[in-house]
XYZ file of C-alpha atoms in Angstrom:
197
model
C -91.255 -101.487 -24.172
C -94.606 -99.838 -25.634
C -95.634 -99.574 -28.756
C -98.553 -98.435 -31.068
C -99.873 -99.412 -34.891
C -102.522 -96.764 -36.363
C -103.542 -96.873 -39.854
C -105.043 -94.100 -40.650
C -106.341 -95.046 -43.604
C -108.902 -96.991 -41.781
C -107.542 -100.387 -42.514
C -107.814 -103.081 -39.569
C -104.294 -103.695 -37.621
C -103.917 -107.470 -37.021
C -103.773 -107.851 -33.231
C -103.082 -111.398 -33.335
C -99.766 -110.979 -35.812
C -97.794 -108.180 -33.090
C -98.856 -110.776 -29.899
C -95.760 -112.554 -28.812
C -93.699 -113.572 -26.160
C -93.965 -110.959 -23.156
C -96.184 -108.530 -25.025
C -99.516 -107.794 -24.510
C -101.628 -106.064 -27.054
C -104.904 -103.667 -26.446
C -106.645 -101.145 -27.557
C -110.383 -99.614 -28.396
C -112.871 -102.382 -29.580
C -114.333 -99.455 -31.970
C -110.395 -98.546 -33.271
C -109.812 -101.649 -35.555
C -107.178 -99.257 -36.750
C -105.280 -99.050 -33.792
C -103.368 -101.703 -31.632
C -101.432 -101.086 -28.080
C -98.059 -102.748 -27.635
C -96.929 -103.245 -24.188
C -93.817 -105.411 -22.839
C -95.309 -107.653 -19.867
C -91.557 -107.212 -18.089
C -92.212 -105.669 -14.869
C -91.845 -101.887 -14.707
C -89.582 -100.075 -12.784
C -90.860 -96.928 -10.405
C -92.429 -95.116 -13.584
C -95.489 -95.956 -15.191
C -96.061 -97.918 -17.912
C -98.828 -99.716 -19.115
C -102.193 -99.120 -21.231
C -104.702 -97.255 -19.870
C -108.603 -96.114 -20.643
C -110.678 -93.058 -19.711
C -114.227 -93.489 -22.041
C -112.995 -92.912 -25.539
C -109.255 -92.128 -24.361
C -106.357 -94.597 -24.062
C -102.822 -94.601 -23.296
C -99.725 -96.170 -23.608
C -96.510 -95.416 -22.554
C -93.821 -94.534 -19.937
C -94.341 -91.931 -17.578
C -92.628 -90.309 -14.342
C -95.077 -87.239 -13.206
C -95.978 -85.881 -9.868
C -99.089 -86.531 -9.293
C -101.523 -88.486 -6.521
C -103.476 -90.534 -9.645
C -102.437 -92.820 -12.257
C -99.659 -91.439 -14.230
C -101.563 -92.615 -17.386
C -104.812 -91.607 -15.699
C -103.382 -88.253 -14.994
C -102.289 -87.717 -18.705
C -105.961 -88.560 -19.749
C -107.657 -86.082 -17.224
C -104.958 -83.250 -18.350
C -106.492 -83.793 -21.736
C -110.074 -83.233 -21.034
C -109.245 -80.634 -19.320
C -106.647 -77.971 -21.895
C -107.495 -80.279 -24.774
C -104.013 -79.569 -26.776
C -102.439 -77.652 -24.568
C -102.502 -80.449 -22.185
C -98.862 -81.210 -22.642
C -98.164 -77.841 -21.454
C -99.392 -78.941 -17.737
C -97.513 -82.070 -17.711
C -93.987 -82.184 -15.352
C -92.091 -85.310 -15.478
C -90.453 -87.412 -17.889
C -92.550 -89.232 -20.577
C -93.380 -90.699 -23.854
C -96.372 -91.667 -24.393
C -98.871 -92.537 -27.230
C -102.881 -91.170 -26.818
C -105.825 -91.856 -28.620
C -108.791 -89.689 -28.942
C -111.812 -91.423 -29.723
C -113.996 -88.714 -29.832
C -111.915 -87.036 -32.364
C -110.515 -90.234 -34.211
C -106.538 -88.772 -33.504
C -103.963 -90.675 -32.271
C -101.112 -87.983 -30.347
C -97.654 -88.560 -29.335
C -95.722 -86.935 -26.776
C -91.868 -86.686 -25.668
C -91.138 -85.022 -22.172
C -89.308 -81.519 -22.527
C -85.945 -82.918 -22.076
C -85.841 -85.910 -24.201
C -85.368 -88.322 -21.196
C -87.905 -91.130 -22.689
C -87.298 -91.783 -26.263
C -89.889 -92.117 -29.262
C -89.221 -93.808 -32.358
C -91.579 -93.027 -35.431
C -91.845 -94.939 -39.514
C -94.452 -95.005 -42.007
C -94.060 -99.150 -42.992
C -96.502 -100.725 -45.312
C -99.559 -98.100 -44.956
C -99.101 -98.091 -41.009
C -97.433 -95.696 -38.495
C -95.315 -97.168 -35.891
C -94.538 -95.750 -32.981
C -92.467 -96.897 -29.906
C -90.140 -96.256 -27.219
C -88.083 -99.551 -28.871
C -85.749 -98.755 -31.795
C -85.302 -102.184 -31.992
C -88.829 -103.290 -32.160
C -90.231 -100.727 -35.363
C -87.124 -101.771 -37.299
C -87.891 -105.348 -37.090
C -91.332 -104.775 -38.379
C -91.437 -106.550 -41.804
C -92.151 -103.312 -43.812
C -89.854 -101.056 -42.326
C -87.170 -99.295 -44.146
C -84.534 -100.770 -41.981
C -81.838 -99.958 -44.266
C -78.677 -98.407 -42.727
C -78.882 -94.447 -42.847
C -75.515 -93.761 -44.448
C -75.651 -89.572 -43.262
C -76.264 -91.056 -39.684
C -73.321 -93.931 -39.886
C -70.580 -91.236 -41.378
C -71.873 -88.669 -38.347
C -71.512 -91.185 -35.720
C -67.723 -92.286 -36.701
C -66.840 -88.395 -37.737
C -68.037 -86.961 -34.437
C -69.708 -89.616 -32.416
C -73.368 -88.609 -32.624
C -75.593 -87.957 -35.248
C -76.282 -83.888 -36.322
C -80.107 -84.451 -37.376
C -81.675 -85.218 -34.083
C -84.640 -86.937 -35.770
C -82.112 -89.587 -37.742
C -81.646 -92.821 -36.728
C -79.240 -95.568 -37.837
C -82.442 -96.958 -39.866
C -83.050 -94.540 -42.934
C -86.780 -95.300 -42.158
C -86.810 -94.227 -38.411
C -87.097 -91.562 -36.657
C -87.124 -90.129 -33.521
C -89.477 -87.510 -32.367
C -87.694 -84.963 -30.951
C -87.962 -83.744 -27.315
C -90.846 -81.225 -25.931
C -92.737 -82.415 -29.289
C -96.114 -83.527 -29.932
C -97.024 -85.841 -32.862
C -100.173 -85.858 -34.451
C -101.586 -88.736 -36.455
C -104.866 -88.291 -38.337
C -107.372 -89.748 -41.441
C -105.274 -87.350 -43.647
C -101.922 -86.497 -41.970
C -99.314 -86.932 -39.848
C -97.311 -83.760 -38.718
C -95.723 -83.069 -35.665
C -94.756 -79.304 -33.239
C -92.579 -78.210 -31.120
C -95.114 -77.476 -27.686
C -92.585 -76.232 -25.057
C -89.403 -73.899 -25.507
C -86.425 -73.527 -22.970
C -86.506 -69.155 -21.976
C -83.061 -68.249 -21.463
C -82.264 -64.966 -19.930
């Protein structure tokens, strides 16, 4: 599990409070508004972890092909194209960087949706994670059940809003999207499109 707290209103995230039992939190000394989540449970053949490059971090999960680092390799991809750096990245991820330089924290799902990423504004903070389970336990979540979601999952079995969740207050980012969190705004694209034909 990985997670991330950003307020972008400036506020300081308490570190201390989101420590517990297997986690470990991190982050930028000069990013009081921003904490790293990470599960200390070991990790499986992908990478996971928090990772630094100068004013860049990382969290996340990643499977790419690469020599480096996963997380180190998502880092270098974004000095290089800047923005378009998800556009150079093959593998399966999710993944949440910050930008130090630029004060912008960016989310990213692989093209297929194979990682998930869970989203909610809750009490003046965005959450985001790869655990439902652990933003709807957050105190000021909107964990209330999402009654379009429940009647969708025992009509057809799934939900037709790809962004709902059971929890009316999270969502997930859909996949080959990038998420960008900023001082004024959160808003999130589409990067990558499957050609047919």
């Amino acid at each position: 599990m990985f997670a991330a707290v950003y307020n972008g209103n400036g506020r300081p995230v308490d570190r201390r409070a989101l420590a517990g039992a297997g986690l470990t939190v991190d982050g930028p000394a000069d990013a009081v508004e921003l904490a790293f989540v990470q599960s200390t449970v070991s990790a499986t053949d992908d990478w996971r972890g928090i990772q630094s490059l100068g004013p860049l971090w990382i969290v996340g999960r990643l499977r790419l092909d690469g020599a480096a680092s996963d997380g180190v390799l998502v880092l270098q991809a974004y000095e290089k194209w800047g923005d378009a750096f998800v556009d150079h990245l093959a593998g399966d991820f999710a993944f949440v960087l910050w930008d130090g330089r630029r004060r912008r924290l960016l989310a990213a799902r692989d093209r297929l949706g194979v990682r998930a990423l869970f989203h909610a504004e809750a009490g003046g903070s965005l959450l985001l994670s790869d655990s439902l389970d652990w933003i709807a336990a957050h105190e000021a979540t909107d964990s209330a059940l999402d009654p379009r979601w429940v009647a969708d999952f025992l009509t057809i079995g799934h939900s037709r809003d790809f962004e709902s969740t059971v929890w009316r207050g999270v969502k997930r980012l859909a996949p080959a999207h990038l998420l960008e969190a900023g001082a004024v705004q959160t808003a999130s694209r589409r990067y990558w499109r499957l050609e047919l034909g």
